[in-house]
Short mmCIF file of C-alpha atoms in Angstrom, two decimals:
data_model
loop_
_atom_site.label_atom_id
_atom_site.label_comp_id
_atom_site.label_asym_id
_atom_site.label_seq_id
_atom_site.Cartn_x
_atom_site.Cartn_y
_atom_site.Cartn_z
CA UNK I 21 -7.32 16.26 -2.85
CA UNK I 22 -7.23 20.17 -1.49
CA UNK I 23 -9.83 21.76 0.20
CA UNK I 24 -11.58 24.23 -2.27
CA UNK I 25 -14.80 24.08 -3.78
CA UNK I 26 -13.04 24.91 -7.33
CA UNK I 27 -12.04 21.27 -8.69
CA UNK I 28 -13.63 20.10 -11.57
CA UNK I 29 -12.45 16.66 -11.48
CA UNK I 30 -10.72 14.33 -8.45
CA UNK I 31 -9.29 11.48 -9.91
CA UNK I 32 -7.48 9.21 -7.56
CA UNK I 33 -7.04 5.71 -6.44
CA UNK I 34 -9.10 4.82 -3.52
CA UNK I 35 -6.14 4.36 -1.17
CA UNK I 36 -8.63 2.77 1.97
CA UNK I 37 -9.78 0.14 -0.24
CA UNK I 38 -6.65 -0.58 -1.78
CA UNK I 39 -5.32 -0.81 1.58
CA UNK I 40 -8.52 -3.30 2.21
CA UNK I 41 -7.07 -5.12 -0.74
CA UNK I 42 -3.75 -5.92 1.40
CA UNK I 43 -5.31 -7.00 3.83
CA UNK I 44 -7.21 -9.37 2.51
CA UNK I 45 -4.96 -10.48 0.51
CA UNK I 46 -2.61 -11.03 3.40
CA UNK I 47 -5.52 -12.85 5.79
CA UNK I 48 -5.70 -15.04 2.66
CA UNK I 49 -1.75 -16.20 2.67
CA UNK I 50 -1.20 -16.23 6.58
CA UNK I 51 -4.09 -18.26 6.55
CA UNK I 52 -6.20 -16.09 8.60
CA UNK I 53 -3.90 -16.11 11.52
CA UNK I 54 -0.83 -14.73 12.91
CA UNK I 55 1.30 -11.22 13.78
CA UNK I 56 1.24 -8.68 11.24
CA UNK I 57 3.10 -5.64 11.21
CA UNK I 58 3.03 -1.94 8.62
CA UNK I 59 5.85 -0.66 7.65
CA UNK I 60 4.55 2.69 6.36
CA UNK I 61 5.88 6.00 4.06
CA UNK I 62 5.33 9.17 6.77
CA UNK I 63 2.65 10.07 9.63
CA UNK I 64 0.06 12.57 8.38
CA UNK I 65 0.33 11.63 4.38
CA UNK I 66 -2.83 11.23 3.15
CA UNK I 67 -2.82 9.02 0.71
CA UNK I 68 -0.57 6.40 2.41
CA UNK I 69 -2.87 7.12 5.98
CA UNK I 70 -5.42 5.70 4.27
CA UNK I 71 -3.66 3.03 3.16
CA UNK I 72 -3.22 1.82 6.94
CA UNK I 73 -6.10 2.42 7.86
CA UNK I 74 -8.05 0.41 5.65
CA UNK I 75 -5.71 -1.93 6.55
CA UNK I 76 -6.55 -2.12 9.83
CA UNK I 77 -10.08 -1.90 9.07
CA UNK I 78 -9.91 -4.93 6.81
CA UNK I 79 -7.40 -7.03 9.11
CA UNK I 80 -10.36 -7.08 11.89
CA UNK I 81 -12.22 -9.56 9.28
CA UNK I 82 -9.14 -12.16 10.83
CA UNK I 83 -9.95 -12.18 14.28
CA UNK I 84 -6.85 -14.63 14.51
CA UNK I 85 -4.61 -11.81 12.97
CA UNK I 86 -2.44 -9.21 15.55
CA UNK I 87 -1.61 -6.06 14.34
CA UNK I 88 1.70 -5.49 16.28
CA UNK I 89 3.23 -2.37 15.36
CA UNK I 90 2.87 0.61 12.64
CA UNK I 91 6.69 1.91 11.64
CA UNK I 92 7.54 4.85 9.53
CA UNK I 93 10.84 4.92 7.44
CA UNK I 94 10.09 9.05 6.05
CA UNK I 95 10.75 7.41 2.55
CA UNK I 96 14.26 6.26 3.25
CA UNK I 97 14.65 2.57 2.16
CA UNK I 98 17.34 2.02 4.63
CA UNK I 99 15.03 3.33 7.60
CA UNK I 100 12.29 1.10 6.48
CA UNK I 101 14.93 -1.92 6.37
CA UNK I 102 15.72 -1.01 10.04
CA UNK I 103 12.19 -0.91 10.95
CA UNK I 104 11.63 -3.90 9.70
CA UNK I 105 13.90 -5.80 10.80
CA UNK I 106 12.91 -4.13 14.67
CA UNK I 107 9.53 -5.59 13.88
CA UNK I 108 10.97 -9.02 13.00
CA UNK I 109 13.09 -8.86 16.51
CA UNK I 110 10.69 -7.74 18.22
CA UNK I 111 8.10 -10.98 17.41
CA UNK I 112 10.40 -13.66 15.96
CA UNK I 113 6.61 -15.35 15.39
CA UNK I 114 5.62 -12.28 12.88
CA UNK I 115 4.04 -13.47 9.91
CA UNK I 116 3.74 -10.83 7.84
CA UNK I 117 4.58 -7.61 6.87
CA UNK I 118 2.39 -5.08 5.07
CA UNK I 119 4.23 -1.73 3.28
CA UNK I 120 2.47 1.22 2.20
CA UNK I 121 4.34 2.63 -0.64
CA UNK I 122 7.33 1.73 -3.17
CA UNK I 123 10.18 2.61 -0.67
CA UNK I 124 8.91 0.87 2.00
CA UNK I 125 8.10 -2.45 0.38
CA UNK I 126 12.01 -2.02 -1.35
CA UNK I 127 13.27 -1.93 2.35
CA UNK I 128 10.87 -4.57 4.06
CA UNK I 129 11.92 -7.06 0.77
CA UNK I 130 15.44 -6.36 1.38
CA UNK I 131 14.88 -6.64 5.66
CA UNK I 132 13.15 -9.68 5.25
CA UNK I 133 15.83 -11.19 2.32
CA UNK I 134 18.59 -10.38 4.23
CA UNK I 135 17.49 -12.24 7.84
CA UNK I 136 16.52 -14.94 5.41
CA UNK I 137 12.70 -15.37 6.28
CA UNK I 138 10.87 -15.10 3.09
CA UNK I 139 9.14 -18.49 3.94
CA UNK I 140 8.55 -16.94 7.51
CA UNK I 141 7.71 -13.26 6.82
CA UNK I 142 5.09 -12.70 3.94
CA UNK I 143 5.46 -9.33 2.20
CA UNK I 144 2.21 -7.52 0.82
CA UNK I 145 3.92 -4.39 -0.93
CA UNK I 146 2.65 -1.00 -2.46
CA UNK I 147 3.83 0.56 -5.38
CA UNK I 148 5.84 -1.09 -7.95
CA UNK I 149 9.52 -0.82 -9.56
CA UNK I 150 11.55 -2.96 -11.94
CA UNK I 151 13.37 -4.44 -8.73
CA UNK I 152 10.17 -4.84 -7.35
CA UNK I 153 9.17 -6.83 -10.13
CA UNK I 154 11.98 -8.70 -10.24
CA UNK I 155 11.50 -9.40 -6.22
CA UNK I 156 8.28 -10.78 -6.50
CA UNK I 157 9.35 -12.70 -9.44
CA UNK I 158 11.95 -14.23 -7.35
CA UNK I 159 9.54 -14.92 -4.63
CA UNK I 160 11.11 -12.54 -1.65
CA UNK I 161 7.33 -11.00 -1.87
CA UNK I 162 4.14 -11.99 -1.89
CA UNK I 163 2.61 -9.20 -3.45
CA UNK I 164 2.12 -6.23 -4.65
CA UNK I 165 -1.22 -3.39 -5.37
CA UNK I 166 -0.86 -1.18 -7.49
CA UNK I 167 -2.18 1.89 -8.88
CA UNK I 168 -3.07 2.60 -12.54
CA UNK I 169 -1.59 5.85 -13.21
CA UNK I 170 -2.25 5.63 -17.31
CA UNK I 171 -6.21 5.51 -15.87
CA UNK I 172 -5.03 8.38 -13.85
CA UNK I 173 -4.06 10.32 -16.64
CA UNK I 174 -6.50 9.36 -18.94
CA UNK I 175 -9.83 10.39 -17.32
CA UNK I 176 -7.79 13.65 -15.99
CA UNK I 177 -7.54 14.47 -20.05
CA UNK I 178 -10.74 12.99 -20.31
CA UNK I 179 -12.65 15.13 -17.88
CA UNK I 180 -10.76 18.27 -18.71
CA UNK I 181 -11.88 18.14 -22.06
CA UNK I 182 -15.15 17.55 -20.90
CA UNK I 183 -14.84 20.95 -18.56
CA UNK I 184 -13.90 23.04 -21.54
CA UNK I 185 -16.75 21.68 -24.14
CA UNK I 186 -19.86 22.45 -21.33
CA UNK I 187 -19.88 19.15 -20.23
CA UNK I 188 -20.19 18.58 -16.45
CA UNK I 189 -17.29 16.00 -15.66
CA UNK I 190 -17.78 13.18 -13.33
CA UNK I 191 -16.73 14.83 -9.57
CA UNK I 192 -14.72 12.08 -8.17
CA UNK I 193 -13.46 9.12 -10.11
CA UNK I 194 -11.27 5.67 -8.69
CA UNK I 195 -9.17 5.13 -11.19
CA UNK I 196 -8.27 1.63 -9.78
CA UNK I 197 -5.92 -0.41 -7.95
CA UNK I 198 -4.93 -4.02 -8.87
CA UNK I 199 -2.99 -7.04 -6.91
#
């Protein structure tokens, strides 16, 4: 979102709860217990802050689960690999990995492929590509949330047309997120 008082519509996935969602989802398939680490896009994005924080917020319904460490890879695959993989030296015990956007999961997959510890090291991605897909297909990931970005569209038309025929469009709108 900006900061002005002149949008007619803010249509957006909820990024805290689909961060939530992770979570959740990753309390469920460590068990409820274990290290967990973020391997996340860039300090001070919004969308992918809120992300890791709810995160965090959720991950304190596993009082078993350790949050050990919150790495940023600036949306270079390769950096998020490395930071990864520092996680994964860092606590040979971690259990799972959480990444907050499509680059970062592609580099955590690939970290945690190429140390071989995809039964270890349980992957809760963001975003989604074809070799994403294809990676959680293969079973190098656990999972992935994503957005709906035809939603996205959709009620932005939707609302706009709204605007221009007098109608009063809804303010703020989730247009969903999915494991």
């Amino acid at each position: 979102a900006i900061n002005t008082d002149k949008i007619i519509s803010y249509v957006a996935t909820d990024n805290y709860e689909a961060g939530r969602m992770a979570a959740r989802r990753m309390g469920e398939i460590l068990g409820g217990k274990g290290k967990v680490g973020i391997i996340g896009f860039r300090p001070g994005s919004a969308s992918t802050v809120q992300r890791e924080d709810g995160f965090q917020e959720a991950l304190k319904e596993f009082p078993d689960i350790e949050m050990v460490g919150l790495r940023y890879n600036e949306s270079d695959r390769a950096k998020a690999m490395a930071e990864s993989e520092n996680l994964m030296t860092a606590h040979p015990d971690l259990a799972g990995l959480f990444a907050d956007n499509e680059s970062s999961t592609d580099g955590t997959v690939r970290a945690v492929k190429q140390r071989g510890a995809s039964n270890q090291v349980k992957v809760v991605g963001f975003d989604s590509s074809e070799e994403l897909i294809a990676e959680l297909k293969a079973g190098a990931m656990d999972s992935i949330v994503v957005q709906d970005p035809f939603r996205m569209g959709y009620e932005c038309m939707k609302a706009m047309a709204d605007h221009l025929a007098g109608r009063e469009p809804v303010a703020k709108l989730d247009s969903g997120s999915y494991l």
